Amino acid sequence: MKPFTFTLRQEPPQRVDLSALTPDRLAGKSVAQIEAIEIGVTRISTKVGDLFNVSEGDLKTVRFEGGSARFDLLGAKLLPGFEIHVEGDVGAQCGRLAKGGKITVSGNAGPHAASGNLGAEVEIKGDVGDFLAGPLAGELAGMAGGRVIVRGKAGERAGDRLRRGILVIEGDAGEDLGARVIAGTILVLGEAKGRIGYLNKRGSIVLARGGCFGSTYVDCGAHELTFARLFARSLRNHSAPAADLLSRKLRRYGGDTAVYGKGEILTPD
Amino acid sequence: MPDLIRNGVTIDDNFAEAFPMSGTGILITAPNAKWARQAALTMTGFATSVIGCGCEAGIDREVPPEETPDGRPGVRALLFAMSSKDAEKQLVNRLGQCVLTCPGSAVYSTVAGEFEIKVGDALRQFGDKWQMSKVVDDRRYWRVPVMDGEFFCEGKVGLTKKSVGGGNLLIMGADWDKTMRATEAAVSAIDGVADAIAPFPGGIVRSGSKVGSKYKGMSASTNDAYCPTLRGVTKSELDADIGCVLEIVIDGLTDNAVREAMRAGLHAIIEMGPEQGAKRVGAGNYGGKLGPFHYHLKELLP
C-alpha cells in the first residue's frame, strides 16, 4: 500500500516542529484536520497545510517528499512498527526520544539527531550536526537504545553520554567523540579527533583509523573478540564497512582510567 | 498382546509412556568444532537421568559456522528437568563449571520458551565487576574477561514447560552384538532428529528399571521381566530366542520431536532386520499412570 505522504510545497518561513506528524498522532485524523495542525514555533502561524500537500495512505509508513534544515523534531517519540522516510534534509532533534520504528533521511540532519533515542533505527545518508544521539542540556543520559547509522560525517560530541545502543559513523567524527559515554557502542570509519572517549565509563568506541587517546587510555593488547563477531553479523546488512571493521583483530585500549577504566577503545591491529 | 511383524522384526503392540518436563537448549560456539564439542560434552556429562543427576542432557546437533550468531562452529545442547527451578539450577551450575571454564566458548539461547533462565546475568559476576554488557538486536549479552580472552554469554536462555521426557524403545535381540548393532543404528537415526536427545551413554541404557525394590529406600530396581539371565526364575517378558535387551530413552523439546525420534529409531531397527540386528522391539510404560504422552509403536511403523 502506498505510504502516507507529505509533499513539500515551499521552504518553511520559520523553524517548524514536526513532532505531531508521527503515525500514532496522525491516526484517526482527516486530511483537513491534519492540514490544520499548527507546526510553527513563533507567534506567526504556520500550519501543515501551508507547507505540505497531504496525500493519504497507509500510516505504517509516513513519507516526506522534500526536506528542509528547518524540520525540527521529525519522528520524535516514534513508536515501534512505524517508519518515517524523508527525501531531503531535516533540522534539529530528528528522532528525539523515539521508542522504536525506523527513520531514514536521504539528506543531512541538524544537531541532536537521535537525541535520547530509545530503540529506533535511524539512518541518515548525509552528514549530521553536533551532539549526535546526545542528551539535551541538563539531561543525564543520551541515547539509550536502538541503532543509528550516519553515512556522512558527524559534528562534535557525537555519542555524548551514550547509554545503550549502537552508533555507526561512516565518515569522520568531530571533536570529543564519545565524551562521557556511560555504555553502548560507537563505530567510526573515518577520522576522529579531539579527546576521544573523554570520561568514558563502560562504553566501546571502535575506530577504523586509530589515533592518540591520551595517557588515560591503556594498551591491553590485540584480541579476537567474540562480541565483535556477533556485532559484525548484526551490522552486515546495515553497514558493510562497519561489519568488516568488527571482523578484524582489534587492539583494546582500556579506559578512561580517569573514571572507572571499564570502557574501551578498539582499533584494528 | 497381538504382535506386528515388519521385515521379520516383531513389534510389540505396546506404547512408550512419557511425561512433561521443563526443557531448554543452548548453542555453544568456540574457535573450532573440537572445543565447541568439548564444552557441550562436558556440560552434558553425568546428565543421564533426572533420578540421580538432577537433569537429562545431551547434544542435539553440531551447528556449522554459517548458522551460528558469531560465525564460529557450534554445538547445540539440550537440557531437561522435572521443574523449571531444577532446570535453572542445573543449567547455571553446568554452564559455570563446564562452559565458562572451557577455552574459547560462548553461549547463546536457542529456545524461545515461555520462561527465561538468567544464565549470563548469573555468570557475569565471575567478571568481578570487569564484565561488560552488550545489547544486540534487543538481546542482552555479557562479556566476562577470562584468561584466554572473553567468555561471551547471552543474558537469558529460553525455557519451555512443553518438553517431553521418557520416550523409549526396548530393543531385543539374540545376543549382545546383534542387539547393539540395531540399537546403535537407531541412536544414529535419532541423532538426525532435531530437538530430541537420547541422554544415556551413547544414547543407550542397559539398566532399564521397574518402579520399586525389595530393598527399603530404593525407588527403582532392575527390570527383571526383561533380564535374559533371569528368564525362567522370574516372570519374564522374554522368549527363549532373546539374549540381550537394550533401551533407548528419548527427551524432546516438543511432543512431536519425541514421536519423530521414536519413529526414526524404530525404522532404522526394522530396516536392519533380525539377521543382522534385533528380533523384537517393545516399549516401556506403567499402564498409563506415569504421564499423559503415549507413543504407540504400531502408529510409528513404516
Coordinates of C-alpha atoms in Angstrom, one line a residue:
Chain A
M1 CA 0.0 0.0 0.0
K2 CA 1.2 3.5 -0.7
P3 CA 2.7 5.5 2.2
F4 CA 1.1 8.5 3.8
T5 CA 2.9 11.3 2.1
F6 CA 3.6 15.0 2.9
T7 CA 4.9 16.8 -0.2
L8 CA 6.8 20.0 0.5
R9 CA 5.4 23.0 -1.4
Q10 CA 7.8 25.7 -0.2
E11 CA 10.7 26.2 2.2
P12 CA 9.2 26.8 5.6
P13 CA 9.2 30.5 6.6
Q14 CA 10.3 29.6 10.1
R15 CA 11.5 26.6 12.1
V16 CA 8.7 24.0 12.3
D17 CA 8.1 21.4 15.0
L18 CA 7.1 18.2 13.2
S19 CA 6.7 16.1 16.3
A20 CA 2.9 16.0 15.7
L21 CA 3.4 14.2 12.4
T22 CA 4.1 10.7 13.6
P23 CA 1.9 7.8 12.6
D24 CA 0.3 7.3 16.0
R25 CA -0.6 11.0 16.3
L26 CA -2.0 11.2 12.7
A27 CA -4.2 8.1 13.1
G28 CA -7.9 8.9 13.0
K29 CA -7.5 12.4 11.6
S30 CA -8.9 13.5 8.3
V31 CA -6.7 15.3 5.7
A32 CA -8.4 18.6 6.7
Q33 CA -7.7 18.1 10.3
I34 CA -4.1 17.3 9.6
E35 CA -3.7 20.3 7.4
A36 CA -4.9 22.4 10.3
I37 CA -2.2 21.2 12.7
E38 CA -0.1 24.2 13.9
I39 CA 3.6 23.4 13.5
G40 CA 5.1 26.9 13.7
V41 CA 7.2 27.8 16.7
T42 CA 6.7 31.5 16.6
R43 CA 3.7 33.7 17.0
I44 CA 3.2 33.8 13.3
S45 CA 1.1 30.8 12.4
T46 CA 2.4 28.0 10.2
K47 CA 0.1 25.1 9.5
V48 CA 0.8 21.7 7.9
G49 CA -1.4 22.8 5.0
D50 CA 0.7 25.9 4.4
L51 CA 3.8 23.8 3.7
F52 CA 2.7 20.4 2.5
N53 CA 0.4 18.7 0.1
V54 CA -1.0 15.8 2.2
S55 CA -1.9 12.6 0.4
E56 CA -3.4 9.8 2.5
G57 CA -2.0 6.3 2.6
D58 CA -1.1 3.6 4.9
L59 CA 0.1 5.1 8.2
K60 CA 2.6 2.4 8.8
T61 CA 4.9 4.5 6.7
V62 CA 5.0 8.3 6.6
R63 CA 6.9 9.8 3.7
F64 CA 8.2 13.4 3.4
E65 CA 8.8 14.3 -0.3
G66 CA 11.2 17.2 0.2
G67 CA 13.0 18.2 3.3
S68 CA 14.4 21.3 5.0
A69 CA 17.0 22.2 7.6
R70 CA 14.1 23.8 9.4
F71 CA 12.3 20.5 10.0
D72 CA 12.8 20.0 13.8
L73 CA 11.7 17.1 15.9
L74 CA 10.9 14.9 13.0
G75 CA 9.8 11.4 14.2
A76 CA 10.0 12.4 17.8
K77 CA 8.8 9.7 20.2
L78 CA 8.2 7.4 17.2
L79 CA 6.7 4.0 18.2
P80 CA 7.8 0.5 17.2
G81 CA 6.5 -0.8 14.0
F82 CA 6.3 2.5 12.2
E83 CA 8.5 4.1 9.6
I84 CA 9.3 7.7 8.5
H85 CA 11.2 8.4 5.4
V86 CA 12.4 11.9 4.4
E87 CA 13.6 12.8 0.9
G88 CA 15.8 15.7 1.8
D89 CA 17.3 17.3 4.9
V90 CA 16.0 17.6 8.4
G91 CA 16.7 20.0 11.2
A92 CA 17.4 19.6 14.9
Q93 CA 16.5 16.6 17.1
C94 CA 15.4 14.2 14.4
G95 CA 14.1 11.1 16.1
R96 CA 14.2 12.6 19.6
L97 CA 13.2 10.0 22.2
A98 CA 12.0 7.6 19.6
K99 CA 10.8 4.4 21.2
G100 CA 11.2 2.2 18.1
G101 CA 10.5 2.1 14.4
K102 CA 12.7 3.3 11.6
I103 CA 13.6 6.8 10.4
T104 CA 15.6 7.4 7.2
V105 CA 16.8 10.7 6.0
S106 CA 18.2 11.0 2.5
G107 CA 19.9 14.3 3.2
N108 CA 21.6 15.9 6.2
A109 CA 20.4 16.2 9.7
G110 CA 20.9 19.0 12.2
P111 CA 22.2 18.9 15.8
H112 CA 21.0 16.5 18.4
A113 CA 19.9 13.9 15.8
A114 CA 18.6 10.7 17.5
S115 CA 18.8 12.6 20.8
G116 CA 17.8 10.3 23.6
N117 CA 16.8 7.6 21.1
L118 CA 15.3 4.6 23.0
G119 CA 15.1 2.0 20.3
A120 CA 14.6 3.3 16.8
E121 CA 16.7 2.5 13.8
V122 CA 17.8 5.8 12.4
E123 CA 19.7 6.1 9.1
I124 CA 21.0 9.5 7.8
K125 CA 22.5 9.3 4.4
G126 CA 24.2 12.7 4.6
D127 CA 26.0 14.5 7.5
V128 CA 24.8 15.2 11.0
G129 CA 25.3 18.2 13.3
D130 CA 26.8 18.2 16.8
F131 CA 25.6 16.1 19.7
L132 CA 24.5 13.1 17.6
A133 CA 22.5 10.9 19.9
G134 CA 23.4 13.1 22.8
P135 CA 21.3 14.5 25.6
L136 CA 19.8 18.0 25.7
A137 CA 21.3 20.4 28.2
G138 CA 20.6 19.2 31.7
E139 CA 19.8 15.6 30.8
L140 CA 21.9 12.9 32.4
A141 CA 22.0 10.3 29.7
G142 CA 22.0 10.4 25.9
M143 CA 20.8 7.6 23.6
A144 CA 19.6 4.6 25.5
G145 CA 18.9 2.0 22.7
G146 CA 18.5 1.4 19.0
R147 CA 20.8 1.8 16.1
V148 CA 21.9 5.0 14.3
I149 CA 23.8 4.9 11.0
V150 CA 25.3 8.1 9.6
R151 CA 26.7 7.7 6.1
G152 CA 28.4 11.1 6.1
K153 CA 30.3 12.8 8.8
A154 CA 29.2 13.8 12.3
G155 CA 29.7 17.0 14.2
E156 CA 31.3 17.5 17.6
R157 CA 30.5 15.3 20.7
A158 CA 28.8 12.5 18.8
G159 CA 27.5 9.9 21.2
D160 CA 27.7 12.2 24.2
R161 CA 26.6 10.4 27.4
L162 CA 25.6 7.4 25.3
R163 CA 24.0 4.8 27.5
R164 CA 22.9 1.9 25.2
G165 CA 22.7 1.1 21.5
I166 CA 24.9 1.3 18.5
L167 CA 26.1 4.4 16.7
V168 CA 27.8 4.0 13.3
I169 CA 29.5 7.0 11.7
E170 CA 30.8 6.0 8.3
G171 CA 32.5 9.4 7.7
D172 CA 34.6 11.5 10.0
A173 CA 33.7 12.4 13.6
G174 CA 34.1 15.9 15.1
E175 CA 35.9 16.7 18.3
D176 CA 35.3 14.8 21.6
L177 CA 33.7 11.7 20.1
G178 CA 32.1 9.6 22.8
A179 CA 32.6 12.0 25.6
R180 CA 31.2 10.9 28.9
V181 CA 29.9 7.7 27.4
I182 CA 28.1 5.6 30.0
A183 CA 27.8 2.4 27.9
G184 CA 26.9 1.3 24.4
T185 CA 28.9 1.1 21.2
I186 CA 30.2 3.7 18.8
L187 CA 31.9 2.9 15.5
V188 CA 33.7 5.5 13.3
L189 CA 35.0 4.5 9.9
G190 CA 36.6 7.9 9.1
E191 CA 38.9 10.1 11.1
A192 CA 38.2 11.0 14.8
K193 CA 39.9 13.7 16.6
G194 CA 40.0 15.7 19.9
R195 CA 39.6 14.0 23.3
I196 CA 38.2 10.7 22.1
G197 CA 36.3 8.8 24.8
Y198 CA 36.8 11.5 27.3
L199 CA 35.5 10.2 30.7
N200 CA 34.2 7.0 29.0
K201 CA 32.7 4.8 31.8
R202 CA 31.8 1.4 30.2
G203 CA 31.3 2.2 26.5
S204 CA 33.1 0.7 23.5
I205 CA 34.4 3.0 20.8
V206 CA 35.7 1.3 17.7
L207 CA 37.8 3.4 15.4
A208 CA 38.9 2.3 11.9
R209 CA 41.8 4.7 11.9
G210 CA 43.4 4.6 15.4
G211 CA 44.7 7.8 16.9
C212 CA 46.2 9.1 20.1
F213 CA 43.9 8.7 23.1
G214 CA 45.9 10.4 25.8
S215 CA 47.6 9.0 28.9
T216 CA 44.3 7.8 30.5
Y217 CA 43.8 5.0 28.0
V218 CA 46.0 1.9 28.5
D219 CA 47.0 -0.6 25.8
C220 CA 45.5 -4.0 26.6
G221 CA 46.8 -5.8 23.5
A222 CA 45.2 -7.2 20.4
H223 CA 42.4 -9.8 20.6
E224 CA 39.8 -11.7 18.7
L225 CA 36.7 -10.7 20.4
T226 CA 33.6 -12.8 20.2
F227 CA 31.2 -9.9 20.8
A228 CA 32.7 -8.1 17.8
R229 CA 31.9 -11.0 15.6
L230 CA 28.3 -11.0 16.8
F231 CA 28.1 -7.3 16.2
A232 CA 29.6 -7.7 12.7
R233 CA 26.8 -10.2 11.8
S234 CA 24.1 -8.0 13.2
L235 CA 25.5 -4.9 11.3
R236 CA 26.3 -6.7 8.0
N237 CA 23.1 -5.5 6.2
H238 CA 23.2 -2.0 7.6
S239 CA 26.8 -1.1 7.1
A240 CA 29.2 -3.5 5.4
P241 CA 32.3 -1.5 6.2
A242 CA 31.4 -1.4 9.9
A243 CA 30.9 -5.1 9.8
D244 CA 34.3 -5.6 8.2
L245 CA 35.9 -3.4 10.8
L246 CA 34.5 -5.5 13.6
S247 CA 35.6 -8.7 11.9
R248 CA 39.2 -7.8 12.2
K249 CA 41.6 -8.4 15.1
L250 CA 41.2 -5.4 17.4
R251 CA 43.6 -3.8 19.7
R252 CA 42.0 -2.8 23.0
Y253 CA 42.7 0.3 24.9
G254 CA 41.1 0.2 28.3
G255 CA 39.9 3.4 29.8
D256 CA 39.1 6.1 30.6
T257 CA 41.1 5.4 33.7
A258 CA 40.3 8.9 34.8
V259 CA 37.0 7.3 35.7
Y260 CA 36.4 3.6 36.2
G261 CA 38.7 2.3 33.4
K262 CA 36.0 -0.2 32.3
G263 CA 35.4 1.3 28.9
E264 CA 37.5 0.6 25.8
I265 CA 38.6 2.0 22.5
L266 CA 39.2 -0.7 19.9
T267 CA 41.2 -0.2 16.7
P268 CA 42.4 -2.7 14.1
D269 CA 45.7 -4.2 15.0
Chain B
M1 CA -0.7 -58.8 23.1
P2 CA -1.0 -59.3 19.3
D3 CA 2.3 -58.9 17.5
L4 CA 3.1 -56.9 14.4
I5 CA 5.8 -58.0 12.1
R6 CA 7.8 -55.8 9.8
N7 CA 10.8 -57.1 7.8
G8 CA 11.0 -60.0 10.1
V9 CA 11.2 -57.9 13.3
T10 CA 8.4 -58.4 15.8
I11 CA 6.9 -55.1 17.1
D12 CA 5.0 -55.3 20.4
D13 CA 1.6 -53.7 20.3
N14 CA 2.6 -51.6 23.1
F15 CA 3.3 -47.9 23.9
A16 CA 6.0 -45.8 25.4
E17 CA 4.7 -43.6 28.1
A18 CA 6.3 -40.1 28.6
F19 CA 5.8 -37.2 30.9
P20 CA 6.1 -33.4 30.8
M21 CA 9.5 -31.8 31.5
S22 CA 11.0 -28.4 31.5
G23 CA 13.4 -28.1 28.7
T24 CA 16.0 -25.7 27.5
G25 CA 18.6 -25.6 24.7
I26 CA 21.8 -23.6 24.3
L27 CA 24.2 -23.1 21.5
I28 CA 27.8 -23.3 22.5
T29 CA 30.4 -21.9 20.0
A30 CA 34.1 -22.0 20.1
P31 CA 37.0 -21.1 17.8
N32 CA 36.9 -24.6 16.4
A33 CA 34.5 -27.5 16.4
K34 CA 36.7 -29.6 18.7
W35 CA 36.3 -27.1 21.6
A36 CA 32.7 -26.4 21.0
R37 CA 32.1 -30.1 21.2
Q38 CA 34.3 -30.4 24.3
A39 CA 32.3 -27.8 26.1
A40 CA 29.0 -29.4 25.2
L41 CA 30.2 -32.9 26.1
T42 CA 31.4 -31.7 29.5
M43 CA 28.3 -29.8 30.2
T44 CA 26.0 -32.7 29.3
G45 CA 28.2 -35.2 31.2
F46 CA 26.6 -37.0 34.2
A47 CA 23.2 -36.0 33.0
T48 CA 21.6 -39.3 32.1
S49 CA 18.6 -39.5 34.4
V50 CA 16.8 -36.9 36.5
I51 CA 16.6 -39.5 39.3
G52 CA 20.3 -39.1 40.2
C53 CA 21.7 -36.3 38.1
G54 CA 19.1 -33.6 38.5
C55 CA 18.7 -33.3 34.8
E56 CA 18.9 -35.1 31.5
A57 CA 21.0 -33.5 28.9
G58 CA 22.7 -34.3 25.6
I59 CA 23.9 -32.9 22.3
D60 CA 21.2 -32.2 19.8
R61 CA 23.4 -31.4 16.8
E62 CA 26.6 -29.7 15.5
V63 CA 25.9 -26.3 14.0
P64 CA 28.0 -25.1 11.1
P65 CA 29.6 -21.6 11.4
E66 CA 27.3 -20.1 8.8
E67 CA 24.3 -20.8 11.2
T68 CA 25.8 -19.5 14.4
P69 CA 25.4 -15.9 15.6
D70 CA 29.1 -15.3 15.8
G71 CA 30.2 -17.3 12.7
R72 CA 32.2 -19.9 14.7
P73 CA 31.5 -23.6 14.8
G74 CA 28.8 -24.5 17.4
V75 CA 27.1 -27.4 19.1
R76 CA 23.6 -27.3 20.4
A77 CA 22.9 -29.0 23.7
L78 CA 19.5 -29.7 25.3
L79 CA 18.8 -30.0 29.0
F80 CA 15.6 -31.3 30.6
A81 CA 14.5 -31.4 34.2
M82 CA 11.4 -32.1 36.2
S83 CA 10.8 -28.4 37.1
S84 CA 11.9 -25.1 35.7
K85 CA 13.7 -24.5 39.0
D86 CA 15.7 -27.7 38.6
A87 CA 16.4 -26.8 35.0
E88 CA 17.7 -23.4 36.0
K89 CA 19.8 -24.7 38.8
Q90 CA 21.4 -27.4 36.6
L91 CA 21.9 -25.1 33.6
V92 CA 23.6 -22.3 35.6
N93 CA 25.8 -24.8 37.5
R94 CA 26.8 -26.7 34.4
L95 CA 27.5 -23.5 32.4
G96 CA 29.5 -22.1 35.2
Q97 CA 31.6 -25.3 35.8
C98 CA 31.8 -26.7 32.3
V99 CA 31.4 -24.0 29.7
L100 CA 32.8 -20.9 31.4
T101 CA 35.8 -23.0 32.1
C102 CA 36.2 -24.3 28.5
P103 CA 38.6 -22.4 26.3
G104 CA 37.1 -20.1 23.7
S105 CA 33.5 -20.8 24.5
A106 CA 30.5 -18.6 24.0
V107 CA 26.8 -19.3 24.9
Y108 CA 23.6 -18.4 23.0
S109 CA 19.9 -19.2 23.7
T110 CA 18.2 -21.3 21.1
V111 CA 14.8 -21.9 22.6
A112 CA 12.0 -19.4 22.6
G113 CA 10.2 -20.7 25.6
E114 CA 7.5 -19.3 27.9
F115 CA 10.1 -18.5 30.6
E116 CA 13.7 -17.4 30.6
I117 CA 16.6 -18.5 32.8
K118 CA 19.0 -15.9 33.8
V119 CA 22.3 -17.5 32.9
G120 CA 24.6 -14.7 31.8
D121 CA 23.0 -12.5 34.4
A122 CA 24.3 -15.0 37.0
L123 CA 27.6 -15.9 35.5
R124 CA 28.6 -12.4 34.8
Q125 CA 29.6 -12.0 38.4
F126 CA 32.6 -14.1 37.7
G127 CA 33.9 -10.9 36.0
D128 CA 34.4 -9.3 39.4
K129 CA 32.9 -6.0 38.0
W130 CA 35.1 -6.0 34.9
Q131 CA 32.3 -7.7 32.9
M132 CA 30.6 -5.6 30.2
S133 CA 27.0 -5.9 29.0
K134 CA 26.2 -5.5 25.3
V135 CA 22.7 -5.4 23.8
V136 CA 22.5 -6.6 20.2
D137 CA 19.1 -6.8 18.4
D138 CA 17.2 -6.5 21.7
R139 CA 19.1 -9.4 23.3
R140 CA 21.5 -8.8 26.2
Y141 CA 24.9 -10.4 26.3
W142 CA 27.7 -10.4 28.8
R143 CA 31.4 -10.2 28.1
V144 CA 33.2 -11.7 31.0
P145 CA 37.0 -11.3 31.0
V146 CA 38.8 -14.6 31.3
M147 CA 42.4 -15.7 30.9
D148 CA 42.1 -16.6 27.1
G149 CA 40.1 -13.5 26.3
E150 CA 36.4 -13.1 26.9
F151 CA 33.6 -15.5 27.8
F152 CA 30.6 -14.3 25.9
C153 CA 27.2 -15.3 27.2
E154 CA 23.6 -14.4 26.4
G155 CA 21.9 -12.9 29.4
K156 CA 18.8 -15.1 29.3
V157 CA 18.1 -18.5 27.9
G158 CA 14.6 -19.6 26.9
L159 CA 12.8 -22.4 28.9
T160 CA 9.7 -24.3 27.8
K161 CA 7.5 -26.4 30.0
K162 CA 6.1 -28.1 27.0
S163 CA 9.0 -30.6 26.7
V164 CA 8.6 -34.3 27.0
G165 CA 10.8 -36.8 28.7
G166 CA 10.7 -40.6 28.7
G167 CA 10.0 -41.7 25.1
N168 CA 11.7 -45.1 24.8
L169 CA 12.3 -48.2 22.7
L170 CA 13.2 -51.6 24.1
I171 CA 15.4 -53.4 21.6
M172 CA 15.6 -57.2 21.9
G173 CA 18.0 -59.4 20.0
A174 CA 19.6 -62.8 20.0
D175 CA 22.9 -61.7 21.5
W176 CA 24.8 -58.6 22.6
D177 CA 26.5 -57.9 19.3
K178 CA 23.3 -58.0 17.2
T179 CA 21.2 -56.1 19.7
M180 CA 23.9 -53.4 20.0
R181 CA 24.2 -53.1 16.2
A182 CA 20.5 -52.5 15.9
T183 CA 20.5 -50.1 18.8
E184 CA 23.4 -48.1 17.5
A185 CA 21.7 -47.7 14.2
A186 CA 18.6 -46.5 16.0
V187 CA 20.6 -44.0 18.0
S188 CA 22.3 -42.5 14.9
A189 CA 18.9 -42.2 13.3
I190 CA 17.6 -40.4 16.4
D191 CA 20.6 -38.1 16.3
G192 CA 19.4 -36.8 13.0
V193 CA 16.1 -35.7 14.5
A194 CA 16.1 -32.0 15.6
D195 CA 15.0 -31.0 19.2
A196 CA 15.5 -34.5 20.6
I197 CA 18.2 -36.2 22.5
A198 CA 19.0 -39.7 24.0
P199 CA 20.7 -38.7 27.2
F200 CA 22.2 -42.1 28.3
P201 CA 25.7 -43.2 27.5
G202 CA 26.0 -43.2 23.7
G203 CA 22.2 -42.9 23.7
I204 CA 21.8 -46.4 25.2
V205 CA 20.6 -47.7 28.6
R206 CA 21.3 -51.3 29.6
S207 CA 19.8 -51.0 33.0
G208 CA 16.1 -50.4 32.3
S209 CA 14.3 -50.2 35.6
K210 CA 11.0 -51.0 37.2
V211 CA 9.3 -49.0 39.9
G212 CA 10.1 -50.0 43.5
S213 CA 12.5 -52.5 45.0
K214 CA 12.7 -55.2 47.7
Y215 CA 15.2 -53.0 49.5
K216 CA 13.9 -50.2 51.6
G217 CA 14.7 -46.7 50.2
M218 CA 15.4 -47.9 46.6
S219 CA 12.8 -46.2 44.3
A220 CA 13.8 -48.2 41.2
S221 CA 15.4 -51.6 40.6
T222 CA 16.3 -53.8 37.7
N223 CA 13.6 -54.6 35.2
D224 CA 13.8 -58.3 35.9
A225 CA 11.0 -59.1 33.4
Y226 CA 13.4 -58.0 30.6
C227 CA 16.6 -59.5 32.1
P228 CA 17.5 -62.5 29.9
T229 CA 19.7 -64.0 32.7
L230 CA 16.6 -64.3 34.9
R231 CA 14.3 -65.8 32.2
G232 CA 12.6 -68.8 33.9
V233 CA 13.3 -67.8 37.5
T234 CA 11.2 -64.7 37.3
K235 CA 8.0 -63.7 35.4
S236 CA 9.7 -62.9 32.2
E237 CA 8.5 -61.0 29.1
L238 CA 11.2 -62.6 27.0
D239 CA 11.0 -65.6 24.7
A240 CA 13.8 -68.2 24.5
D241 CA 15.4 -66.6 21.5
I242 CA 16.2 -63.2 23.2
G243 CA 19.6 -63.0 24.8
C244 CA 20.0 -59.3 25.2
V245 CA 17.8 -56.2 25.8
L246 CA 18.9 -52.6 25.3
E247 CA 16.8 -49.5 25.8
I248 CA 16.9 -46.0 24.2
V249 CA 15.4 -43.2 26.2
I250 CA 14.4 -40.0 24.4
D251 CA 13.7 -36.5 25.6
G252 CA 12.4 -33.8 23.3
L253 CA 11.6 -30.1 23.4
T254 CA 8.2 -31.0 21.9
D255 CA 5.8 -33.9 21.8
N256 CA 6.4 -34.2 18.1
A257 CA 10.2 -34.3 18.4
V258 CA 9.9 -37.3 20.6
R259 CA 7.5 -39.0 18.3
E260 CA 9.7 -38.4 15.3
A261 CA 12.8 -39.6 17.1
M262 CA 11.0 -42.8 18.1
R263 CA 9.8 -43.2 14.6
A264 CA 13.3 -42.7 13.2
G265 CA 14.8 -45.2 15.6
L266 CA 12.2 -47.8 15.0
H267 CA 12.6 -47.6 11.2
A268 CA 16.3 -48.0 11.5
I269 CA 15.9 -51.2 13.5
I270 CA 13.3 -52.6 11.2
E271 CA 15.4 -51.8 8.2
M272 CA 18.3 -53.8 9.6
G273 CA 16.2 -56.9 10.1
P274 CA 16.5 -59.8 12.6
E275 CA 19.5 -61.5 11.0
Q276 CA 21.9 -58.5 11.5
G277 CA 20.1 -56.8 14.4
A278 CA 17.1 -57.0 16.6
K279 CA 14.4 -59.7 16.7
R280 CA 11.8 -57.7 18.6
V281 CA 11.1 -54.1 19.6
G282 CA 8.9 -53.1 22.6
A283 CA 8.4 -50.0 24.7
G284 CA 8.1 -49.3 28.4
N285 CA 5.1 -48.0 30.2
Y286 CA 3.4 -48.1 33.5
G287 CA 0.0 -48.8 32.3
G288 CA -0.7 -45.2 31.5
K289 CA -0.2 -44.0 35.1
L290 CA 3.1 -42.2 34.6
G291 CA 2.3 -39.5 32.1
P292 CA 0.0 -38.1 29.5
F293 CA 2.1 -38.7 26.4
H294 CA 1.6 -42.2 24.9
Y295 CA 3.6 -43.2 21.8
H296 CA 2.0 -46.4 20.3
L297 CA 4.6 -48.4 18.3
K298 CA 2.0 -49.5 15.8
E299 CA 1.3 -45.9 14.9
L300 CA 5.0 -45.3 14.2
L301 CA 5.5 -48.3 11.8
P302 CA 6.6 -47.9 8.2

